[in-house]
XYZ file of C-alpha atoms in Angstrom:
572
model
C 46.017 98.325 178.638
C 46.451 97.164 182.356
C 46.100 100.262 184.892
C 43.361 102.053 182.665
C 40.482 99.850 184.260
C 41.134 101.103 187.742
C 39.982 104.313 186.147
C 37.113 103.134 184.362
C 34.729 106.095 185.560
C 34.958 109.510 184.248
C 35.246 113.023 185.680
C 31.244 113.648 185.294
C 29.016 116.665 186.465
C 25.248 117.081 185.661
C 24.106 115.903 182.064
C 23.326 119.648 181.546
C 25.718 121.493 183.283
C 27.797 123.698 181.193
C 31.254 121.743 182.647
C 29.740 118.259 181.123
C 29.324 119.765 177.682
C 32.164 121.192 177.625
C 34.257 118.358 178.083
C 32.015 115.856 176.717
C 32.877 118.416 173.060
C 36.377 117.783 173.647
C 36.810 114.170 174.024
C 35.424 113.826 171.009
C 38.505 112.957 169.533
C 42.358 113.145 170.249
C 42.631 116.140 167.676
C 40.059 118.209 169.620
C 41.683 117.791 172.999
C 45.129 118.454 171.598
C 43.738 121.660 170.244
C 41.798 122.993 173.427
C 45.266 121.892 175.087
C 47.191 124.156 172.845
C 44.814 127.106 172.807
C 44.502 126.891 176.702
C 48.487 126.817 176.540
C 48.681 129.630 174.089
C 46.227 132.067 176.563
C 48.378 131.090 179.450
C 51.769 131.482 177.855
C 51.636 134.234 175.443
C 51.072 137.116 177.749
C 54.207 138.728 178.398
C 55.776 136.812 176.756
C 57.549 139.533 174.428
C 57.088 142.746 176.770
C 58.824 140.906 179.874
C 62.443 142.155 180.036
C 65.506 139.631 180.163
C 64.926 137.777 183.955
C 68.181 137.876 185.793
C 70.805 136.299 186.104
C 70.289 132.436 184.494
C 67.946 134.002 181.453
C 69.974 136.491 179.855
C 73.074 134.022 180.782
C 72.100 131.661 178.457
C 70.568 133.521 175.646
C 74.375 135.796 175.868
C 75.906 132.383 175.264
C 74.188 131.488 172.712
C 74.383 134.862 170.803
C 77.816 134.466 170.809
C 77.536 131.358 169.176
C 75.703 133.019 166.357
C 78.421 135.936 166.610
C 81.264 133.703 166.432
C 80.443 131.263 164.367
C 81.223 128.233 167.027
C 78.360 126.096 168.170
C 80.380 123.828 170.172
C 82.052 125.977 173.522
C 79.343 127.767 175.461
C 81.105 131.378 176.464
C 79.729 134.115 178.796
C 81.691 136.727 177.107
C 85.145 135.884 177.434
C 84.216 133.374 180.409
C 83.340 129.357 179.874
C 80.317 129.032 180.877
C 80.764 125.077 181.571
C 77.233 124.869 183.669
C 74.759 122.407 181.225
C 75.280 121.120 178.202
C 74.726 122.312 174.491
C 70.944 121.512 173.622
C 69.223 124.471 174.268
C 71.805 126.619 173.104
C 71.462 125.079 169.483
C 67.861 125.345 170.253
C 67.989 129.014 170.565
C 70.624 129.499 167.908
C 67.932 128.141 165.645
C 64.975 130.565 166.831
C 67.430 133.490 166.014
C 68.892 132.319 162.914
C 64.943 131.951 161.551
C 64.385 135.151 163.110
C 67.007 136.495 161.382
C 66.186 134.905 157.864
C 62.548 136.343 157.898
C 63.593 139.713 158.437
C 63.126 140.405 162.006
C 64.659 143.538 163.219
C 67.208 142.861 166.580
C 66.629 139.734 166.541
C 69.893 138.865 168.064
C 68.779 141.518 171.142
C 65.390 140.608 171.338
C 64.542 138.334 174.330
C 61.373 136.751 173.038
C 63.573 134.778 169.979
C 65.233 132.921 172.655
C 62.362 131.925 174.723
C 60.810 130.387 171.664
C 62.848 126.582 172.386
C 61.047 127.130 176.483
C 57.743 127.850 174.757
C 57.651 125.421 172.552
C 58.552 122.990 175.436
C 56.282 123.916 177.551
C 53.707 123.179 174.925
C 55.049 119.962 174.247
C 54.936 119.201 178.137
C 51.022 119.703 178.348
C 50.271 117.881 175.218
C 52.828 114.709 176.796
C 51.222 114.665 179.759
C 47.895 114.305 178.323
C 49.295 111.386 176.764
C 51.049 110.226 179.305
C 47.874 110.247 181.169
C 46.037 108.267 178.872
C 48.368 105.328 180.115
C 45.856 105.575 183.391
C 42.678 107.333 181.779
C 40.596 108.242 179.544
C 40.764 111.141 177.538
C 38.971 113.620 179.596
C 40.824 112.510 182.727
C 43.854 112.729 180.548
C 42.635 116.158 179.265
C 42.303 118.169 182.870
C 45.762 116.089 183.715
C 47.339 118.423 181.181
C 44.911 121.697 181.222
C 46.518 121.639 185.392
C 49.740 121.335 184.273
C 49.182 123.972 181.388
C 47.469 126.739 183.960
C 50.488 125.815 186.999
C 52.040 128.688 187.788
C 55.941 127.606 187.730
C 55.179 126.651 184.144
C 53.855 129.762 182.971
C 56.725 131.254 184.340
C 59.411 128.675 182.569
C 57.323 128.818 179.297
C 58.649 132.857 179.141
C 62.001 132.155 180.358
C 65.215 131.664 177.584
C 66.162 128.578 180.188
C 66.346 124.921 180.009
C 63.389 124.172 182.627
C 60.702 123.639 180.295
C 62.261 121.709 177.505
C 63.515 118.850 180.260
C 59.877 118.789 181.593
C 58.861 117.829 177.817
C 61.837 115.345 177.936
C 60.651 113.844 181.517
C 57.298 113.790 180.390
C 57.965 111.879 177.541
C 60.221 109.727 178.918
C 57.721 108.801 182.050
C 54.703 108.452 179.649
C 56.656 106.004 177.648
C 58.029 104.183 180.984
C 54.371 103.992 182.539
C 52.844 102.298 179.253
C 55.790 99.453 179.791
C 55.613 98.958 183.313
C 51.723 98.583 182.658
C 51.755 96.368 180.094
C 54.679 94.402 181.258
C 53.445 91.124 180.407
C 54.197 92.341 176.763
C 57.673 91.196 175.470
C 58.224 94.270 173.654
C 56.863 97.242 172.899
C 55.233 99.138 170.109
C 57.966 101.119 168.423
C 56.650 104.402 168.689
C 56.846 103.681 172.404
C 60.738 102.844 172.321
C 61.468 105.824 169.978
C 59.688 107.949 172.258
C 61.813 106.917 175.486
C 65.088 106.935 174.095
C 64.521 109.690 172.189
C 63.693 111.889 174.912
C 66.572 110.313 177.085
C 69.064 111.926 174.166
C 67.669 114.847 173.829
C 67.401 115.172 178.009
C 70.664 114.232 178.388
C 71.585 117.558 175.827
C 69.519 119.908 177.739
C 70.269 119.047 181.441
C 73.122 116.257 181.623
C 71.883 113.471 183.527
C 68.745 114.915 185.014
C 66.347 113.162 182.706
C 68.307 109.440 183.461
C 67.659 110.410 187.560
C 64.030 110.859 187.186
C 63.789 107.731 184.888
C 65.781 105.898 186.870
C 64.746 106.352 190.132
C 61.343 105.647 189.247
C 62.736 101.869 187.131
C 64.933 101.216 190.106
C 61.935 101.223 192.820
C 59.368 99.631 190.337
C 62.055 96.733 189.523
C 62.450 96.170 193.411
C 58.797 96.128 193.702
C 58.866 93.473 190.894
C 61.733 91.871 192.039
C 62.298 91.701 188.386
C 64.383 94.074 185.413
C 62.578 91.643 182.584
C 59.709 94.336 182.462
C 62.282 97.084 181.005
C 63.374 94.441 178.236
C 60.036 95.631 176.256
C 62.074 98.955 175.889
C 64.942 97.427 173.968
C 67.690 98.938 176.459
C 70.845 97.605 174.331
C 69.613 98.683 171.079
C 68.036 102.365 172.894
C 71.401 103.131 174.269
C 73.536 102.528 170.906
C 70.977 105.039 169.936
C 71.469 107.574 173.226
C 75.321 107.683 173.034
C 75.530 108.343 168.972
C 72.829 111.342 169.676
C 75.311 112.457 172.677
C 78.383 111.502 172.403
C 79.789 113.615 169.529
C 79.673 116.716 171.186
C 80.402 115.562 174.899
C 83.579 114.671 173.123
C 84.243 117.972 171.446
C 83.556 119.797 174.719
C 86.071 117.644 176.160
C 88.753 118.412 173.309
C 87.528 122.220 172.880
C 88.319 123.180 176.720
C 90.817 120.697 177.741
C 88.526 118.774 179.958
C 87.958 121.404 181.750
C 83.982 121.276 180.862
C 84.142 118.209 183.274
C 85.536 119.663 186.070
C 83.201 122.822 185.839
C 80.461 121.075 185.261
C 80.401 117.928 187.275
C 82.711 118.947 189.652
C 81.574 122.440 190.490
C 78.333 122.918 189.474
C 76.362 119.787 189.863
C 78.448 118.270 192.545
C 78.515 121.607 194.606
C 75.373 121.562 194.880
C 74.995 118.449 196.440
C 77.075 119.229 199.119
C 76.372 122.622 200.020
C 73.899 125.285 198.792
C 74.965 126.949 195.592
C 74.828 130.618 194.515
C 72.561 131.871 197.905
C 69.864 129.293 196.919
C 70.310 126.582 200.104
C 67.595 126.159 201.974
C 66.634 123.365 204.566
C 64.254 120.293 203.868
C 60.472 120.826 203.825
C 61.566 123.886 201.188
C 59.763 121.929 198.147
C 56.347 121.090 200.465
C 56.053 124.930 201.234
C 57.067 125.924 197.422
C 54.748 123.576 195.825
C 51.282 124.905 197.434
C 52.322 128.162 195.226
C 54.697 127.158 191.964
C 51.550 123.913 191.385
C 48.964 126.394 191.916
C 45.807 125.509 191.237
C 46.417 122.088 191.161
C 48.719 121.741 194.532
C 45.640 121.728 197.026
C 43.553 119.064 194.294
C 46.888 116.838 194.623
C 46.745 117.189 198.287
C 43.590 116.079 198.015
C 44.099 112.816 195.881
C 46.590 111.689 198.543
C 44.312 109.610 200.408
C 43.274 107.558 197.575
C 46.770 107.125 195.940
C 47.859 105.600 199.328
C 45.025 103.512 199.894
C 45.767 102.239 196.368
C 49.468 102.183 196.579
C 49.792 98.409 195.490
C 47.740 98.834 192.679
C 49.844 99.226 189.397
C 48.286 102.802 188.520
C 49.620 104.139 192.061
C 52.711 102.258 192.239
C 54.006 104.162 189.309
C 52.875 107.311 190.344
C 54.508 106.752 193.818
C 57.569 106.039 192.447
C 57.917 108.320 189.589
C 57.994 111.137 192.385
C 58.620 110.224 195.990
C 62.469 109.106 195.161
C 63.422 112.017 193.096
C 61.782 114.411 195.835
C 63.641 113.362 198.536
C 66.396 113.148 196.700
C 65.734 117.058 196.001
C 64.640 117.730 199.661
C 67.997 116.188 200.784
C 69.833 118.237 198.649
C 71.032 121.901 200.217
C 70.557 123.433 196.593
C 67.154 124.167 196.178
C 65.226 125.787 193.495
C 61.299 125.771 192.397
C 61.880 124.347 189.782
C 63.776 121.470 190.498
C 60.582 119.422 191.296
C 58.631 120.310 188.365
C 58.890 117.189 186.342
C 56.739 115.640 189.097
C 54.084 117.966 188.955
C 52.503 115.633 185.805
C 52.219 112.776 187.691
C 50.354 114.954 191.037
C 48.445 115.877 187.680
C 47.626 112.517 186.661
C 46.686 111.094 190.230
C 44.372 114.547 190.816
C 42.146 113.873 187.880
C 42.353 110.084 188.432
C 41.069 110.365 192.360
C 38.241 113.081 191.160
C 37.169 109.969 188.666
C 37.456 107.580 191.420
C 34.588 109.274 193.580
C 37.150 112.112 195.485
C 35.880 112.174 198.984
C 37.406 115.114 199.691
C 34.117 117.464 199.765
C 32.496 115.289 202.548
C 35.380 116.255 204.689
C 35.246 119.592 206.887
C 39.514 119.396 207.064
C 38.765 119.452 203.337
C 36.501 122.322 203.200
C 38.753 124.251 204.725
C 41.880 123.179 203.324
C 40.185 124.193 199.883
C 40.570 127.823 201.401
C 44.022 127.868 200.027
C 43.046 127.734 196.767
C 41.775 131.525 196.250
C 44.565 132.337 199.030
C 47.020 132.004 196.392
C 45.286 134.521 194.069
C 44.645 136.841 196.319
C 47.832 137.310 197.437
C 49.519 137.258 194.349
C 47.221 140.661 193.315
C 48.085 141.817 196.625
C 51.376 142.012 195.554
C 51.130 142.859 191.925
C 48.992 145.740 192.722
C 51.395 146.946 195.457
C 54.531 146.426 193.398
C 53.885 149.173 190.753
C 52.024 151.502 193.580
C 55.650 151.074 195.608
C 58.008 151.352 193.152
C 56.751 153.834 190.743
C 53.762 155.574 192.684
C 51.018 153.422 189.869
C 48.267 151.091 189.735
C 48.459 148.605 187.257
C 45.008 149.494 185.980
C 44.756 147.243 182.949
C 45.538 143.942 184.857
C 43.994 144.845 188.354
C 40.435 143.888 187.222
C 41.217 140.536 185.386
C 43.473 139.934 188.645
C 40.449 140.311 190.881
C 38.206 138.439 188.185
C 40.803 135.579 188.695
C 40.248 135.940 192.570
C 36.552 136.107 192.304
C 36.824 132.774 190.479
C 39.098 131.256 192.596
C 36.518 131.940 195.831
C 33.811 130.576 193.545
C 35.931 127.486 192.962
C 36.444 126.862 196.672
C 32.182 127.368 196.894
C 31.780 125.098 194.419
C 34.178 122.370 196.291
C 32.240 122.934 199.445
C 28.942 122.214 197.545
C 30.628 119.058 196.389
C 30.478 119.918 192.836
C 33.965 118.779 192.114
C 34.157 118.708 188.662
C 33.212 122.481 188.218
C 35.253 123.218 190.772
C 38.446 121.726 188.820
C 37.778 123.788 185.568
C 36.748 126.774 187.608
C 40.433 126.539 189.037
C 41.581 126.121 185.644
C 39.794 129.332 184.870
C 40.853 131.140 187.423
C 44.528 130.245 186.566
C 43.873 131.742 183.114
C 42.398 135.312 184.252
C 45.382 135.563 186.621
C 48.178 134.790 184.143
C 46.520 136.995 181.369
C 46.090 139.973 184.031
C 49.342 139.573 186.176
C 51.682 138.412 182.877
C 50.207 140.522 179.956
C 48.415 143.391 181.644
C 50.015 143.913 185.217
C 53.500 142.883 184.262
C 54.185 145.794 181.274
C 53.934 148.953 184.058
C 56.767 147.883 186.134
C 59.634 149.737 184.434
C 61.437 150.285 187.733
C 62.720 146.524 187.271
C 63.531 147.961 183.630
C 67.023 148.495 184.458
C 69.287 146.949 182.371
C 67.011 147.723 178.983
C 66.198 151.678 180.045
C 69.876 151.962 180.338
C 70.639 150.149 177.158
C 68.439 152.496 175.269
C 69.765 155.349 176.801
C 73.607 154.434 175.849
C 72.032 154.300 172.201
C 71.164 157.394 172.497
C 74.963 159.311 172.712
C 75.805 161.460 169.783
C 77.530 158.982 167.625
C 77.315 155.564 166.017
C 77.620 152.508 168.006
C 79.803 153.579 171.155
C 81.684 151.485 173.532
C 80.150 151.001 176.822
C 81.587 150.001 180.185
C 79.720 149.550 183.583
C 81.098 150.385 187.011
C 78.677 148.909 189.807
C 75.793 147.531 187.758
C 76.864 143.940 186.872
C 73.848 142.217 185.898
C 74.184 139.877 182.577
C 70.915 141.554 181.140
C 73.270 144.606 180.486
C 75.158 142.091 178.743
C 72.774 140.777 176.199
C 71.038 144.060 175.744
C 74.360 146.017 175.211
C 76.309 143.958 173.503
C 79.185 141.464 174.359
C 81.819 143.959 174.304
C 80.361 145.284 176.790
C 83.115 145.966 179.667
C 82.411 145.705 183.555
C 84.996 147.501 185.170
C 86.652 146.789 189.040
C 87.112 151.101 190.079
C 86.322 153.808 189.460
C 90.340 154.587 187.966
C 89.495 151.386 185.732
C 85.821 153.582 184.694
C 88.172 156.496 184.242
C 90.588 155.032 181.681
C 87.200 153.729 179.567
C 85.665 157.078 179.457
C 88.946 158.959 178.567
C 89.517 155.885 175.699
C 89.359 156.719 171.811
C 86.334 156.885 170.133
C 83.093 157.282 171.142
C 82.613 155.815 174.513
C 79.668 155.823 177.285
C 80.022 154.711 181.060
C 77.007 153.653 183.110
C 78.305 154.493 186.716
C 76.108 153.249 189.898
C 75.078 156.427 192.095
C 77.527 154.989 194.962
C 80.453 155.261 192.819
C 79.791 158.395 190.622
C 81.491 160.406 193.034
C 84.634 158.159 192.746
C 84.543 158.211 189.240
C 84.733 162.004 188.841
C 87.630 162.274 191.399
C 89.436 159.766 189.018
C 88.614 161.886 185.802
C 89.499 164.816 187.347
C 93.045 163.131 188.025
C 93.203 162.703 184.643
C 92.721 166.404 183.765
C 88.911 165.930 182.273
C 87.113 168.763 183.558
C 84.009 168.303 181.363
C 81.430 165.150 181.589
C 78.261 165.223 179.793
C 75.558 162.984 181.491
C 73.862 161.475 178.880
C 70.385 160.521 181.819
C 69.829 159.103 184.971
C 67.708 155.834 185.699
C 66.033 155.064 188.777
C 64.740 151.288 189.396
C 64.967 148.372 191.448
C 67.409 144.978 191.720
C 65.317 142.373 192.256
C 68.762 140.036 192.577
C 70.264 142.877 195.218
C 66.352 143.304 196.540
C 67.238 146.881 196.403
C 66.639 150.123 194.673
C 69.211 151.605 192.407
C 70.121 154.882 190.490
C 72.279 154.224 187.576
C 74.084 157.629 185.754
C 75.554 157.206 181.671
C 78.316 159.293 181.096
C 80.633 160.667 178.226
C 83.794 162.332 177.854
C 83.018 165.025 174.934
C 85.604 164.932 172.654
């Protein structure tokens, strides 16, 4: 294939050094390097992955929506309680529906209330992202190239975070992925005039199901990246190979159907919220406090690509150098459009960018094959400094977290955290010694000890963050069967998920008042700056006992503050 050539040496190290026979074992074969890649995954993933709570606000937001699909029986409107929640479309709410529903059917307890269910669709996407890219890579390279593409996008940091998080992130990576790996095999073999099938399924395939998760976010990356290759070409022919006509009969059956039943369902008022005030507000102005200047994405990236942002820095050179050869053309345009586009935009999230990260990937591991210069350099040496920067401070402030908040050390993940840093410095040595290669996987290692320390071993020990479950459990404690619960103050949709959907979030403290003093059993969690409030109103309602069920101490990490929630009862 054309574009593989230009890569024709390998990522090497001495004959006897442990990195060589490491990865001369797996590129054996295809089946052993999609096995290290899951197993790698797996290590960096699982940890935490149950014992985090529910991640305010998007998380629980879209696992309460689709709960209340399985409560309700309707899989096509997407409801936040008894609010529309007319944001993205339906694809990763039938996603999660599924997880629960096989939860359900093999007998798991909760499942409906358990977190982890609904992060199964982002795990399993994340997975799929690492294992595309490393054959998206092998468009360029060969397999171990197209091995340590993946293993950096499998040990990044922003997608171990999106792999534990019940969002859409890390299933329209997989999508993009797909998508770009089946674009790059027909813009390098465009002398072809079609393309093997399991190319063209793969494309349009992933265009549906991208267009389900995220709207037209997977089209924008795609089509950025066609647009500026087909002006370099001065040609669309090349795309032909792709069977457009006969891929997009294929697209708007897969989509259509239930873009049209949104539209009947809320009287095309999906539209509005969706296009108009979600994805066009955020063009023009910065959305829900997240607007931040240009240059955000630049300064993000050296942390959320960790360890592979200061190795992509480094491939620059070469990728420029290069930039008319087919190999770097691609890569150019599959990410400079869309991040300017992004960098022009007020909105601005981490995230946003991460479907580039596999092509910075890709161009890292093709540059180290290509004879990286980047050790010869003293700017380089230096720059390479970053890399255990990174670590460091991210124990720094893992370790000062728990000490701050709840007067503890997390002393299960502290010394994996400082193993990871210790690796990390020996990385950087190894880079300075120009031993590139270990340097890479010692990264990759490093990566590994810090997401097993600060996800599965740190992470557990912060229960002032703990809110919204401690006072969940603590409402399930009040002396009778399933009560009613309201909140006054504490608004955060985690309540929601963990409580239950009729769960009420009252305006006042008379509105608290009326709850508590309700039939039945009832329980009210009251914020500390309105509890004396609420007993003035009980008291004008002649209630001169109220039993306080606890107290909870923690900290908002949306407010940035610290709060003290109280759960009340009226005895009856």
């Amino acid at each position: 294939m054309p574009g593989i050539a230009a890569t024709s040496q390998t990522l090497s190290g001495r004959a006897t050094s442990w990195s060589e026979r490491l990865l001369a074992f797996i590129e054996g074969s295809h089946a052993r390097a999609a096995a290290a890649l899951l197993l790698l995954s797996l290590v960096c993933f699982l940890p935490g992955f149950v014992t985090l709570q529910p991640m305010d606000r998007d998380e629980p937001r879209f696992a309460q929506a689709s709960k209340q699909m399985v409560e309700t029986g309707d899989y096509v409107d997407i409801r936040f309680q008894d609010e529309p929640r007319y944001k993205k479309p339906i694809g990763i709410h039938w996603m999660q529906v599924a997880s629960v529903k096989l939860a359900e059917a093999t007998g798991l307890p909760e499942a409906r209330t358990t977190i982890a269910v609904y992060r199964v669709p982002s795990l399993l996407g994340a997975l799929a992202a690492v294992l595309l890219t490393y054959w998206a890579a092998l468009a360029f390279a060969g397999r171990r190239e197209a091995f340590v593409a993946a293993a950096l996008m499998a040990t990044s940091l922003i997608l171990m975070i999106e792999a534990r998080l019940a969002k859409t992130d890390a299933m329209l990576l997989a999508c993009c992925v797909a998508a770009m790996g089946a674009l790059a095999r027909a813009w390098l073999a465009r002398g072809l005039e079609r393309q093997p099938l399991s190319t063209v399924v793969i494309f349009w395939l992933a265009i549906g199901i991208g267009i389900l998760i995220k709207g037209p976010m997977v089209v924008m990356f795609t089509g950025l990246a066609a647009l500026v290759l087909s002006l370099r070409e001065r040609s669309l022919r090349w795309l032909g190979g792709l069977r457009p006509w006969l891929g997009l009969v294929f697209v708007l059956l897969a989509v259509v159907p239930w873009f049209a039943a949104i539209a009947w369902k809320s009287g095309g008022e999906f539209y509005r919220l969706a296009v108009g005030d979600d994805m066009l507000g955020k063009v023009v102005e910065g959305q829900q406090k997240h607007g931040a200047p240009p240059g955000f994405y630049i300064v993000a990236y050296f942390a959320t690509f960790w360890p592979g942002a200061i190795w992509a820095v480094g491939a620059l050179p070469l990728v420029l150098r290069e930039r008319r050869e087919d190999w770097a053309c691609f890569l150019i345009a599959w990410v400079v459009p869309a991040w300017l586009i992004f960098e022009a935009v007020p909105t601005k999230l981490p995230h946003y960018v991460m479907p580039l990260y596999p092509a910075l990937a890709i161009a890292t591991v093709i540059a180290v094959s290509r004879g990286f210069s980047g050790p010869w350099r003293w700017g380089a040496k230096l720059g390479f400094g970053a890399l255990p920067l990174v670590a460091i401070g991210l124990t720094t402030v893992v370790t000062l977290g728990p000490w701050w908040l709840d007067g503890r050390l997390p002393e299960f993940g502290l010394p994996l955290m400082v193993a990871g840093c210790l690796v990390s410095l020996w990385a950087w040595y190894l880079f300075v010694r120009a031993e590139v290669t270990r340097s890479l996987l010692a990264s990759i290692a490093a990566s590994v000890l810090m997401s097993v320390g600060v996800f599965g071993l740190a992470q557990p020990v912060l229960d002032s963050l703990r809110l919204s479950g401690r006072a969940a459990a603590l409402a399930r404690t009040a002396p009778c069967a399933d009560p009613a619960v309201a909140t006054l103050g504490y608004r955060e949709p985690s309540l929601v998920f963990l409580v239950g959907t009729s769960l009420e979030m009252v305006e006042s403290a008379d509105q608290a008042a009326a709850f508590a003093t309700g039939p039945g059993c009832r329980v009210t969690i009251v914020e500390e700056r309105f509890i004396s409030d609420f007993r003035d109103a009980l008291q004008k309602r002649q209630v001169t006992h109220l039993e306080a069920l606890g107290r909870i101490r923690g900290f908002n990490i949306n407010g940035g503050r610290r709060q003290e929630l109280g759960l009340y009862r009226v005895p009856r």
